[in-house]
mmCIF file of C-alpha atoms in Angstrom:
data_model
loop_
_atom_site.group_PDB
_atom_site.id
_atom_site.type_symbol
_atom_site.label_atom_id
_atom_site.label_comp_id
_atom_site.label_asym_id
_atom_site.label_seq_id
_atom_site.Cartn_x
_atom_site.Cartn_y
_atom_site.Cartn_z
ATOM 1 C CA UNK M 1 4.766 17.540 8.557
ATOM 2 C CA UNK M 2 5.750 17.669 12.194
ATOM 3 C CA UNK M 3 8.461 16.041 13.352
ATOM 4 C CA UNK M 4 8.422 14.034 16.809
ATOM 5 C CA UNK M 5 10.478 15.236 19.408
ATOM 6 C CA UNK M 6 9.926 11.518 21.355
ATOM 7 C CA UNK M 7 12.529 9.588 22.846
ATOM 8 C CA UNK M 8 13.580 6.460 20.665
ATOM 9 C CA UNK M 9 12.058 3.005 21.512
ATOM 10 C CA UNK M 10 14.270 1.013 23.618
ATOM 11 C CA UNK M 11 11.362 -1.770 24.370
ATOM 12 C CA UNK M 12 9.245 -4.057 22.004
ATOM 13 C CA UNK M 13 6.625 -2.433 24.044
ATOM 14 C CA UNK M 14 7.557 1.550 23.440
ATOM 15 C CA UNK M 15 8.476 0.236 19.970
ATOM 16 C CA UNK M 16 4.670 -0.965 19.544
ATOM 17 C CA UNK M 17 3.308 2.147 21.457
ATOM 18 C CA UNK M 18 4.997 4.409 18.857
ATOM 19 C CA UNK M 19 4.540 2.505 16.084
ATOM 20 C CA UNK M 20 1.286 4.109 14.784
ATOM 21 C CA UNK M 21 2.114 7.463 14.926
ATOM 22 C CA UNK M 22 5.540 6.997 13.268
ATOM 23 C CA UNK M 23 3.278 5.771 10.881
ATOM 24 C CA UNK M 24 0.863 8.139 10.618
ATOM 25 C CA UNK M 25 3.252 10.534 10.477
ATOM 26 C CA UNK M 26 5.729 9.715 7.527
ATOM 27 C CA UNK M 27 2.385 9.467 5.592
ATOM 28 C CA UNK M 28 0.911 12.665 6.102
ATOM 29 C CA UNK M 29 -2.303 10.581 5.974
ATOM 30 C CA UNK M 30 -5.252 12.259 8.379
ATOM 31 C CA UNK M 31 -5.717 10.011 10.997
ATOM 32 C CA UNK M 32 -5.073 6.315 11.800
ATOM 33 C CA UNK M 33 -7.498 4.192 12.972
ATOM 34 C CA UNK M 34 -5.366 2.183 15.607
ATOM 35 C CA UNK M 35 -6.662 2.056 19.125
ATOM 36 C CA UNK M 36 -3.378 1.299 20.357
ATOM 37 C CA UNK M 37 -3.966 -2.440 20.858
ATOM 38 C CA UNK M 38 -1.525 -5.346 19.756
ATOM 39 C CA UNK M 39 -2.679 -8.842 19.819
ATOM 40 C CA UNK M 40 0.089 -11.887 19.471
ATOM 41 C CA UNK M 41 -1.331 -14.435 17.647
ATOM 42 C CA UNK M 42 0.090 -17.971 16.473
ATOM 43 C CA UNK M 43 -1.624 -19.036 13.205
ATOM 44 C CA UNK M 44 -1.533 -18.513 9.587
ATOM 45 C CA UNK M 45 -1.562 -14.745 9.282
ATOM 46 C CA UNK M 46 1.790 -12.589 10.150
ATOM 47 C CA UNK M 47 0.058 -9.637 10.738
ATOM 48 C CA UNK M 48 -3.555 -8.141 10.699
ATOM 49 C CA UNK M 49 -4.789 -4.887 10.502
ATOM 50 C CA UNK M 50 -8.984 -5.296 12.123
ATOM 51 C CA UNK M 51 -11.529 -3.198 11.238
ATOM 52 C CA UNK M 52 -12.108 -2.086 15.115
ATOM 53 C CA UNK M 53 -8.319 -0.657 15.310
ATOM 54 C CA UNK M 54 -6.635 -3.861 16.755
ATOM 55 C CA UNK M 55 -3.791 -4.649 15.327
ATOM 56 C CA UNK M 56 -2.731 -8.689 14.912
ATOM 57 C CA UNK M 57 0.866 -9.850 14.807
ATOM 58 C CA UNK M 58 2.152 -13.558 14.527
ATOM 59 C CA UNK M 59 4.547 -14.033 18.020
ATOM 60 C CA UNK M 60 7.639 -16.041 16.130
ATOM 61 C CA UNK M 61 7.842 -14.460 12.532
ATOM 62 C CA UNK M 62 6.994 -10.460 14.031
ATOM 63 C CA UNK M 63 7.450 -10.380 17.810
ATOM 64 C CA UNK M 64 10.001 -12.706 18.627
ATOM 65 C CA UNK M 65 12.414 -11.213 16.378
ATOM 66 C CA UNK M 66 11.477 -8.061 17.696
ATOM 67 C CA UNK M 67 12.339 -9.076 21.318
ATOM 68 C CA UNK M 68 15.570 -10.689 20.125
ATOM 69 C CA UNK M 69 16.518 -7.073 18.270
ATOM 70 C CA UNK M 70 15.936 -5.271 21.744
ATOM 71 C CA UNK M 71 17.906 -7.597 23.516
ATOM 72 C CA UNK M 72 20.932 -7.221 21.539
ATOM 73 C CA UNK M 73 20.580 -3.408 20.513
ATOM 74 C CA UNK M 74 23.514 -2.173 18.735
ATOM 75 C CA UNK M 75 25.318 -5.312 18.222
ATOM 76 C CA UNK M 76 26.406 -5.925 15.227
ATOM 77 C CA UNK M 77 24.130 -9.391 13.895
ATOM 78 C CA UNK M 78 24.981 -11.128 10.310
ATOM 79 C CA UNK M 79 22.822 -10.355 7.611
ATOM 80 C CA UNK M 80 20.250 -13.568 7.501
ATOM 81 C CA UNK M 81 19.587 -11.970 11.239
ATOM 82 C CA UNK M 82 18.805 -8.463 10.168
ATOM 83 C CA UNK M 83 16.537 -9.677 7.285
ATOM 84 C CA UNK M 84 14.341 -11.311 9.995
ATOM 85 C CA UNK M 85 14.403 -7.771 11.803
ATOM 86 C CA UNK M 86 13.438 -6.141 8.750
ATOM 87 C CA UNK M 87 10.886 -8.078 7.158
ATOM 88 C CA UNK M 88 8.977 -8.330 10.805
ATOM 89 C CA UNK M 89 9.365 -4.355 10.905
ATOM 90 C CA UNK M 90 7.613 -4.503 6.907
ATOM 91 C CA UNK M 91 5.138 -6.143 8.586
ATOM 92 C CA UNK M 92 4.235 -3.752 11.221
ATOM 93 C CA UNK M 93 4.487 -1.149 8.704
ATOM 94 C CA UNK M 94 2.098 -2.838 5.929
ATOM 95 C CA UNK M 95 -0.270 -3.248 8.787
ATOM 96 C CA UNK M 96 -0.072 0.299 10.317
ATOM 97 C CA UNK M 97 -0.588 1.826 6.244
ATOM 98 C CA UNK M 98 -4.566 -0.509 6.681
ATOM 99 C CA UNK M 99 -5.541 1.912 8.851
ATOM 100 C CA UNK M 100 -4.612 5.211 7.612
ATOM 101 C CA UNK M 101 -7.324 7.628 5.790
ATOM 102 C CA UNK M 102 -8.302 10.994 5.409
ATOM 103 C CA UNK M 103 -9.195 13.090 8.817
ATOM 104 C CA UNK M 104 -13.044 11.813 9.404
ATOM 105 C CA UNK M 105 -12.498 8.984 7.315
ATOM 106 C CA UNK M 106 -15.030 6.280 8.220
ATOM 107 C CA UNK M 107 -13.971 2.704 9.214
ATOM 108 C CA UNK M 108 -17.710 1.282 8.351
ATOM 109 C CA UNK M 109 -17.646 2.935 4.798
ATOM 110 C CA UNK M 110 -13.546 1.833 4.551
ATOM 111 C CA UNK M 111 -15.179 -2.179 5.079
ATOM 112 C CA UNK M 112 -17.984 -1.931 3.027
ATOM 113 C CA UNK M 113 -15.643 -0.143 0.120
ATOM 114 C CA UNK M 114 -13.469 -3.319 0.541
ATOM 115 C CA UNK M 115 -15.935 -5.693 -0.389
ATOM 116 C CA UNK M 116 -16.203 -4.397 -3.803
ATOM 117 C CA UNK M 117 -14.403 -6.237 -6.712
ATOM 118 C CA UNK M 118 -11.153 -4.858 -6.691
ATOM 119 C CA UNK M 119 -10.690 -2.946 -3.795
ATOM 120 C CA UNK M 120 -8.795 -5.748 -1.945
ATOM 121 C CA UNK M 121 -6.080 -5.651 -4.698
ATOM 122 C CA UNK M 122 -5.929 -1.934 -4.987
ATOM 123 C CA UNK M 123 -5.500 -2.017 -1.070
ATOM 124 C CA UNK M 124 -2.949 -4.486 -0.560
ATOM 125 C CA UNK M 125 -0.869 -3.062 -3.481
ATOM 126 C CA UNK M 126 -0.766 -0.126 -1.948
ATOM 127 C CA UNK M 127 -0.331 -0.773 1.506
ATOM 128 C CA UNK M 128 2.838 -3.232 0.345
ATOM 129 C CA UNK M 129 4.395 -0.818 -2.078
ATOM 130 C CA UNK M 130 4.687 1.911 0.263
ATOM 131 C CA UNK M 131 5.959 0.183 3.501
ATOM 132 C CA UNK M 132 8.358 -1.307 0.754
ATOM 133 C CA UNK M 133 9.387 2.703 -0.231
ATOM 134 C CA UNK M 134 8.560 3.984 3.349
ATOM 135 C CA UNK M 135 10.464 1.503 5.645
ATOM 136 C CA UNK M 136 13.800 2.790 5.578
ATOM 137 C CA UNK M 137 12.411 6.360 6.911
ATOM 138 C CA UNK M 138 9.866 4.399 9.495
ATOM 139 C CA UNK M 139 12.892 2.739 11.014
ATOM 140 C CA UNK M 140 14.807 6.024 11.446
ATOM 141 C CA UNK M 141 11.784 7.341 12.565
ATOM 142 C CA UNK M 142 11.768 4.769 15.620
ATOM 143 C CA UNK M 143 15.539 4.960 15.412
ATOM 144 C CA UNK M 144 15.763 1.137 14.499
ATOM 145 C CA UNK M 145 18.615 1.706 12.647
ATOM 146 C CA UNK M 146 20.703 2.668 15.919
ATOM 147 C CA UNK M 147 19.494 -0.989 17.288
ATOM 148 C CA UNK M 148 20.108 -2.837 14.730
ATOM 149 C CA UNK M 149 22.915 -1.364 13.361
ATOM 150 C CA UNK M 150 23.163 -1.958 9.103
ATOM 151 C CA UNK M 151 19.083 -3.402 8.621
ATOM 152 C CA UNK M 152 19.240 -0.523 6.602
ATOM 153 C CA UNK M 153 21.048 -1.757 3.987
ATOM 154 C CA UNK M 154 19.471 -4.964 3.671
ATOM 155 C CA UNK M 155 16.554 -5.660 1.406
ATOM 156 C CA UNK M 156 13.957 -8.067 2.128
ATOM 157 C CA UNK M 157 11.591 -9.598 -0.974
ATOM 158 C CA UNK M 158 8.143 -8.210 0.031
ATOM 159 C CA UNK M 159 4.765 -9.571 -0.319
ATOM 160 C CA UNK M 160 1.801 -9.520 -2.931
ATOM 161 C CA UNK M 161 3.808 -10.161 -6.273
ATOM 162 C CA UNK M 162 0.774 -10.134 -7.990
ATOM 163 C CA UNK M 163 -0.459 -6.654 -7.303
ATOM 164 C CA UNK M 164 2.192 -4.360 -6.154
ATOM 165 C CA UNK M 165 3.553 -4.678 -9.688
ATOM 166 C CA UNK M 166 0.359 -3.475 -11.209
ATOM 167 C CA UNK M 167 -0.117 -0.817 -8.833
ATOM 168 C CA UNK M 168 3.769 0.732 -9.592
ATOM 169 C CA UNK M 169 2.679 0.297 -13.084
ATOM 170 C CA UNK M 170 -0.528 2.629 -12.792
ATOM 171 C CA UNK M 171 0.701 5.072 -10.527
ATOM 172 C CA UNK M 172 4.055 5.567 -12.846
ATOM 173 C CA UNK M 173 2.233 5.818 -15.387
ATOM 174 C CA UNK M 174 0.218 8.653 -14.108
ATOM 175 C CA UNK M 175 3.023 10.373 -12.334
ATOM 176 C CA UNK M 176 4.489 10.490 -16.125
ATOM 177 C CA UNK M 177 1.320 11.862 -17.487
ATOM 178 C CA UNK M 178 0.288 14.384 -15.460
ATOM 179 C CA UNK M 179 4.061 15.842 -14.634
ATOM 180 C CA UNK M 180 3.640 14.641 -11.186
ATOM 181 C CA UNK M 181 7.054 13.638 -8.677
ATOM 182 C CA UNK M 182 8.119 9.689 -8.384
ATOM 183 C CA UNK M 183 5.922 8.033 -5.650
ATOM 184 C CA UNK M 184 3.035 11.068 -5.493
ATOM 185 C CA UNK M 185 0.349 9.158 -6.330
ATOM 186 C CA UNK M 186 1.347 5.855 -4.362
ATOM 187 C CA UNK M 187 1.078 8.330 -1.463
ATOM 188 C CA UNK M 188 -1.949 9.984 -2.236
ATOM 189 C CA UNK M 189 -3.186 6.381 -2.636
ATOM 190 C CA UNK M 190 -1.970 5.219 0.426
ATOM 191 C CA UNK M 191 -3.146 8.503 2.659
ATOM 192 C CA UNK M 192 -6.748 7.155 1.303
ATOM 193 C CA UNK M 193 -9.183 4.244 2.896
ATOM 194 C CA UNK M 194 -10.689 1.579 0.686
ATOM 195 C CA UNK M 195 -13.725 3.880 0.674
ATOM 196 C CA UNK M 196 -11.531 7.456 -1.039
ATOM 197 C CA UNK M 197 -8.813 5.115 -2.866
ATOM 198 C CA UNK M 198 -11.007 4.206 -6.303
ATOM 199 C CA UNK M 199 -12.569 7.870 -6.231
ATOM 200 C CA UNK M 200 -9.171 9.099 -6.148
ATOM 201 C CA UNK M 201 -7.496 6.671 -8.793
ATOM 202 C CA UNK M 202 -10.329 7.708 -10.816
ATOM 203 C CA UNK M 203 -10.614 11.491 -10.296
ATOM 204 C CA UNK M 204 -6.415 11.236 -11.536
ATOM 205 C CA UNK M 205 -7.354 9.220 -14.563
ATOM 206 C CA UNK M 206 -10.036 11.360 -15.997
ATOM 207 C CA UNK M 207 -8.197 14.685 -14.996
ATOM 208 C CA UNK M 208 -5.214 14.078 -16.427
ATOM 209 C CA UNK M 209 -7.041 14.103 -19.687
ATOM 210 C CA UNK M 210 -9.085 17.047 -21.682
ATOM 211 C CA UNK M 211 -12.551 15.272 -20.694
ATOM 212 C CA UNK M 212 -13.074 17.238 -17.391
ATOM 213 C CA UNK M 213 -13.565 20.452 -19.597
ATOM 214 C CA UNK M 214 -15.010 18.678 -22.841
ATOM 215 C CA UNK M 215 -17.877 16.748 -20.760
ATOM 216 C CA UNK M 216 -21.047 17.950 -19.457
ATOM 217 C CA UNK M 217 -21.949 17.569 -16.166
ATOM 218 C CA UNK M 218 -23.549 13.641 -15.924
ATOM 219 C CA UNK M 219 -21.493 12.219 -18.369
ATOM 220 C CA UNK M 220 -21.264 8.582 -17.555
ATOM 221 C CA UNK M 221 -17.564 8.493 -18.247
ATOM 222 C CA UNK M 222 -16.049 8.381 -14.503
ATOM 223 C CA UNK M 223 -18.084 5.634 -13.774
ATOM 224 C CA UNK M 224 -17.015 3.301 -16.950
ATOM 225 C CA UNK M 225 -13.479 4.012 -15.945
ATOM 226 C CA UNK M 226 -14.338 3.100 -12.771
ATOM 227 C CA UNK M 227 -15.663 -0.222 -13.759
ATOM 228 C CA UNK M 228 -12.690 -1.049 -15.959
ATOM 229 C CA UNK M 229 -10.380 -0.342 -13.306
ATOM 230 C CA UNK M 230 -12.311 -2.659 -10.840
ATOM 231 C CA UNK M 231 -12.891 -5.237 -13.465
ATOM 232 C CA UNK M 232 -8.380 -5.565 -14.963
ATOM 233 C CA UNK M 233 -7.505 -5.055 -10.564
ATOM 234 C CA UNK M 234 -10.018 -8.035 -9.539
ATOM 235 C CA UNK M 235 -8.512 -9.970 -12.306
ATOM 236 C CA UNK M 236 -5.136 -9.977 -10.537
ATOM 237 C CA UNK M 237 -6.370 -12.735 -8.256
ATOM 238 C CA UNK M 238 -5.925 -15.100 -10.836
ATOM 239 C CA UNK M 239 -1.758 -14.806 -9.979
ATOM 240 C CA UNK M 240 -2.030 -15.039 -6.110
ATOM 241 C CA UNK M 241 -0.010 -18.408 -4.959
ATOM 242 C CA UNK M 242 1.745 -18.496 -7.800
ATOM 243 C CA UNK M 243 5.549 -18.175 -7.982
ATOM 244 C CA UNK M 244 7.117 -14.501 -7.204
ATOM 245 C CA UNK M 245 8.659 -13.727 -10.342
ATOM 246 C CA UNK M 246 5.382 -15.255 -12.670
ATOM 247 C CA UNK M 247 2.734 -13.305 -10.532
ATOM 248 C CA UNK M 248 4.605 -9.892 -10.383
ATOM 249 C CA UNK M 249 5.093 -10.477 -14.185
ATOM 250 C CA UNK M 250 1.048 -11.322 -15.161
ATOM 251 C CA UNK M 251 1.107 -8.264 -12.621
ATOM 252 C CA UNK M 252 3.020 -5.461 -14.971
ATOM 253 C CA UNK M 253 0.823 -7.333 -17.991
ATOM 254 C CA UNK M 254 -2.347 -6.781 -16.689
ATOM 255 C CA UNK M 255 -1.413 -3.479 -15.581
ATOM 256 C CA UNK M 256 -0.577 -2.468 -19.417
ATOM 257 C CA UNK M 257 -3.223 -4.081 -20.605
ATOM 258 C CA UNK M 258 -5.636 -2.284 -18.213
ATOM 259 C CA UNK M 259 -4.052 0.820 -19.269
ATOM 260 C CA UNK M 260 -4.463 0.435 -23.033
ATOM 261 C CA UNK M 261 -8.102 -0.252 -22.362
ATOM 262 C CA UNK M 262 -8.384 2.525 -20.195
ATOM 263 C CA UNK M 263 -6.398 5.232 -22.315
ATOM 264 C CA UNK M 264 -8.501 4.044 -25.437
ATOM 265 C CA UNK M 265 -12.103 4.507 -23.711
ATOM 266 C CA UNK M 266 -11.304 8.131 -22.514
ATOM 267 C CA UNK M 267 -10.236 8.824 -26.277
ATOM 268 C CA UNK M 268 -13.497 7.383 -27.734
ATOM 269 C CA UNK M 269 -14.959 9.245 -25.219
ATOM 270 C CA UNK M 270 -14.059 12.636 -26.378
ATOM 271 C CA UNK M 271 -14.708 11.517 -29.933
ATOM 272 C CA UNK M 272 -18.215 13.150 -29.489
ATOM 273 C CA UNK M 273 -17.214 16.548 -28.451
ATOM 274 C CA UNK M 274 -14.338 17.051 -30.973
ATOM 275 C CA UNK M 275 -13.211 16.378 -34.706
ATOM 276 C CA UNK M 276 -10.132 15.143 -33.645
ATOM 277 C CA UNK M 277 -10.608 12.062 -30.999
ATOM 278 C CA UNK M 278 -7.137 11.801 -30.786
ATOM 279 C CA UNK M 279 -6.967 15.677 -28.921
ATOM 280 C CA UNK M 280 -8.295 13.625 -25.877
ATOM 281 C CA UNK M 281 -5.943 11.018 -25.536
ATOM 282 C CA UNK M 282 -3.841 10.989 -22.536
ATOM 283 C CA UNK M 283 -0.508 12.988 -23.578
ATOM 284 C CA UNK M 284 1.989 10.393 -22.266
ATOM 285 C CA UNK M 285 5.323 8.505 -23.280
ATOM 286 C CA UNK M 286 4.825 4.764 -24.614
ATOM 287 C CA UNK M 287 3.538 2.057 -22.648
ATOM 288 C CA UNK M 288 6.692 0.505 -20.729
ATOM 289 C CA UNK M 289 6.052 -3.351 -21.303
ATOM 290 C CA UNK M 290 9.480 -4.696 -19.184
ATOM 291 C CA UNK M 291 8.875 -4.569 -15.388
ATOM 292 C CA UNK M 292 11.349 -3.321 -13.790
ATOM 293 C CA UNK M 293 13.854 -5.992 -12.490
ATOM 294 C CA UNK M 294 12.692 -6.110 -8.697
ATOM 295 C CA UNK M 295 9.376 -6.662 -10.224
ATOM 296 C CA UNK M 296 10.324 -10.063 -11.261
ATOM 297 C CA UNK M 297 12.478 -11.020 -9.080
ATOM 298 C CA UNK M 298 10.952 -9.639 -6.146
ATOM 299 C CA UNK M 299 13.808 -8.754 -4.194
ATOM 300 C CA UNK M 300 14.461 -5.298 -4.597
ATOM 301 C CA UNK M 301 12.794 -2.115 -3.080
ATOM 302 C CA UNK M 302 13.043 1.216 -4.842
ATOM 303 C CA UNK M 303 14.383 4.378 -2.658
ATOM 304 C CA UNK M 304 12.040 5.724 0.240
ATOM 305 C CA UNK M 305 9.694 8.303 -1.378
ATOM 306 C CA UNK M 306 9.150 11.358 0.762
ATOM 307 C CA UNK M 307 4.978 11.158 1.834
ATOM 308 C CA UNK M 308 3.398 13.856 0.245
ATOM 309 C CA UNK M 309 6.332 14.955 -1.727
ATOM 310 C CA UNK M 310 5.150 17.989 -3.590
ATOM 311 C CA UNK M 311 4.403 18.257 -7.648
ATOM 312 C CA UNK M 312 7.320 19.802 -9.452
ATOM 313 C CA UNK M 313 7.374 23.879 -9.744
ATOM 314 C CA UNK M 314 5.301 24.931 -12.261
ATOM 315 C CA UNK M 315 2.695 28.291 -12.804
ATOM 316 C CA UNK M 316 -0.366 26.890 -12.800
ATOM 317 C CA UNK M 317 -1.445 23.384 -10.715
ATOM 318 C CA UNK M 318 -2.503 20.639 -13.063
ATOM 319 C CA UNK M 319 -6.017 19.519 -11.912
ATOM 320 C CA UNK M 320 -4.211 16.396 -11.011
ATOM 321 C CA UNK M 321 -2.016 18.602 -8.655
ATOM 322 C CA UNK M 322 -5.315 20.307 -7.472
ATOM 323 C CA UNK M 323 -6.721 16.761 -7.102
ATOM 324 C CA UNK M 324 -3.708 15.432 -5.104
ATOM 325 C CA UNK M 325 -3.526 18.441 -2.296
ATOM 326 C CA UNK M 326 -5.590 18.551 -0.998
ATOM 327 C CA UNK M 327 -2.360 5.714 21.906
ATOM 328 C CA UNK M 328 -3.044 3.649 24.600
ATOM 329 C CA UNK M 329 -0.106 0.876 25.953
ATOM 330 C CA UNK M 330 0.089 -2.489 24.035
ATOM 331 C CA UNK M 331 -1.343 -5.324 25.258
ATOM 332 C CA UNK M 332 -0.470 -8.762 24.481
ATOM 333 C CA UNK M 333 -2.033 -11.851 24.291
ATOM 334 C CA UNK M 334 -1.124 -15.814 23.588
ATOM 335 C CA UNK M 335 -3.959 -17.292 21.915
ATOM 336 C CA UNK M 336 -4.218 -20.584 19.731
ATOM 337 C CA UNK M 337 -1.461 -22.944 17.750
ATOM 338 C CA UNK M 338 0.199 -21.951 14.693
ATOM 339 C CA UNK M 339 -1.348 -23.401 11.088
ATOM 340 C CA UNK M 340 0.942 -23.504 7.528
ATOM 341 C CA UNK M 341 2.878 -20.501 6.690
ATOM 342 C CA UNK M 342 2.348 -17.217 7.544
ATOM 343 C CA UNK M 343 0.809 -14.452 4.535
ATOM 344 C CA UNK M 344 0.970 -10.937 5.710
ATOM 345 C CA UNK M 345 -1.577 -8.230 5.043
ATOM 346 C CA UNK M 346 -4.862 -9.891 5.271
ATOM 347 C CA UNK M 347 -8.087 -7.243 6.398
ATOM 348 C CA UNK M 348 -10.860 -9.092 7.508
ATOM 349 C CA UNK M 349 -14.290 -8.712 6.475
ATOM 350 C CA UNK M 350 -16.324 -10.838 8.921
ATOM 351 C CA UNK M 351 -16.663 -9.751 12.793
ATOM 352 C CA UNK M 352 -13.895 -10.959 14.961
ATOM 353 C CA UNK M 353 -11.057 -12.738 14.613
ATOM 354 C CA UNK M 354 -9.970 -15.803 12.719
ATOM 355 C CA UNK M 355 -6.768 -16.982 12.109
ATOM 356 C CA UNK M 356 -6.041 -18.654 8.995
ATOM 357 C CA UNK M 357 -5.777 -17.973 5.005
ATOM 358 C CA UNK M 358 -9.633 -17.702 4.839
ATOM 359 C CA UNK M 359 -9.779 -14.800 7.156
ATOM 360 C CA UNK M 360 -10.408 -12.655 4.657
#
């Protein structure tokens, strides 16, 4: 991964300019689909990632503390001041992880992808749980942590309790099954549109088990996992608007119970090619069935993962390993009058732009 030899952000509006290829580039994803264009809005919705490359963020929660940050770089502020800095900064990041994908990833195929029962949830988890592990390295990146001196060390609560903690809980457990490093397959995830994400979580799943060379070619057994996965994510709407700590703990449940279902279908698959089902069960520790703490009380981020961090040594690649390798100035606008609170993250699925809780 290159690293950029541009100078630090001393504006809101060099900050914004750079923001997408700081981005881009602590991913390792592709490409990013921003055009370059910010939009200040005043509604429901702190920030907005739309499917033509614009990129939406509410003027007093995002850009206002933004301004304020840039006006007082390097003085020291008290810590209910840098929280505001940091969480508007999640924000931009969240957004900015929307529109990353593959190189020649397609936006169209990325919105019709997101229709589909639950790609939303799968999306959103993993947009929020990687700015959560990425942010400390995107502000370095943009050398926030020179303005703001100490919004390092702060830690905001996040967003999405009820499906960041299921999509920790499937990633982890796949890192632990297929020998793979902390946060690899959040990234891979992440480095994905809505349209590669489920083919990927899939194409882990299956590999990390003895199907791929028990199956013949046809076997209907990637698309039932597929299915299963859509149907337990989907479910996870049930939780949204409830409080933090309840939804990210229905979150981890569902998650375990999604992976019970899912181990115990790829072993009665291989029951027909092999006298001992069992052979084809995913080699793995127990089930963990505590969240961690910050997944209750959603106010704790683990340690920035490095993107793309590479599998541990070993002589042969895993075919989850093999599976895994594999801007113009801002412009800004003042439109309408601010409705209710602000929810980050939303994606919209209609053409143009609405602001409010049903834009999406």
């Amino acid at each position: 991964m290159s690293v950029s030899t541009q100078a630090a952000p001393s504006t809101v509006d060099e900050l914004l300019n750079q923001s997408g290829p700081a981005a881009l580039e602590i991913s390792g994803a592709g490409r990013s689909a921003f055009n370059g264009q910010v939009v200040a809005t005043e509604g429901a919705i702190l920030g907005l990632a739309h499917w033509d490359g614009t990129l939406y963020l509410d003027r007093e929660c995002i850009l206002d503390p933004l301004e304020q940050m840039y006006s007082h770089a390097g003085a020291k502020q008290p810590v209910p001041t840098l929280l505001h800095y940091r969480e508007a900064l999640a924000t931009l990041l969240h957004e900015h992880a929307h529109f990353l994908g593959a190189s020649g990833a397609s936006q169209d195929a990325a919105r019709e992808a997101f229709l589909k029962p639950g790609s939303r949830e799968l999306e959103e988890g993993v947009a929020e749980a990687w700015a959560q592990d990425n942010l400390n390295a995107y502000l370095t990146r943009l050398g926030v942590d020179k303005v703001a001196p100490g919004i390092e060390n702060v830690e905001t609560a996040g967003h999405y309790n009820a499906f960041v903690p299921a999509v920790r809980r499937l990633s982890s457990d796949l890192e632990a099954r297929s020998e793979l490093d902390p946060g690899q397959v959040l990234n891979a995830l992440n480095r994905e549109t809505a349209a590669g994400q489920f083919p990927l979580l899939v194409s882990l799943i299956y590999n990390s088990s003895r199907l791929p060379e028990l199956e013949p070619v046809g076997a209907t057994t990637r698309d039932d996992l597929e299915s299963l996965l859509r149907q337990g994510l989907n479910h996870l709407d049930t939780y949204e608007g409830h409080p933090p700590g309840f939804a990210a703990a229905k979150s981890h449940a569902t998650a375990n119970d999604l992976l019970q279902t899912v181990h115990q279908h790829i072993q009665s698959a291989g029951s027909a090619y092999t006298s001992d089902p069992s052979a084809c069960a995913l080699p793995a520790p127990a089930l963990n069935t505590s969240p961690r703490p910050g997944d209750l009380t959603s106010d704790a981020s683990p340690a920035p993962a490095a993107a793309g961090a590479p599998a541990s040594a070993r002589l042969t690649p895993s075919p989850v390993q093999t599976a895994l390798s594999g801007v113009a100035p801002a412009r800004l606008l003042q439109p309408s009058t601010r409705v209710g609170a602000p929810a980050r993250g939303q994606r919209l699925t209609e053409v143009g732009f609405r602001v409010g809780r049903d834009a999406s």
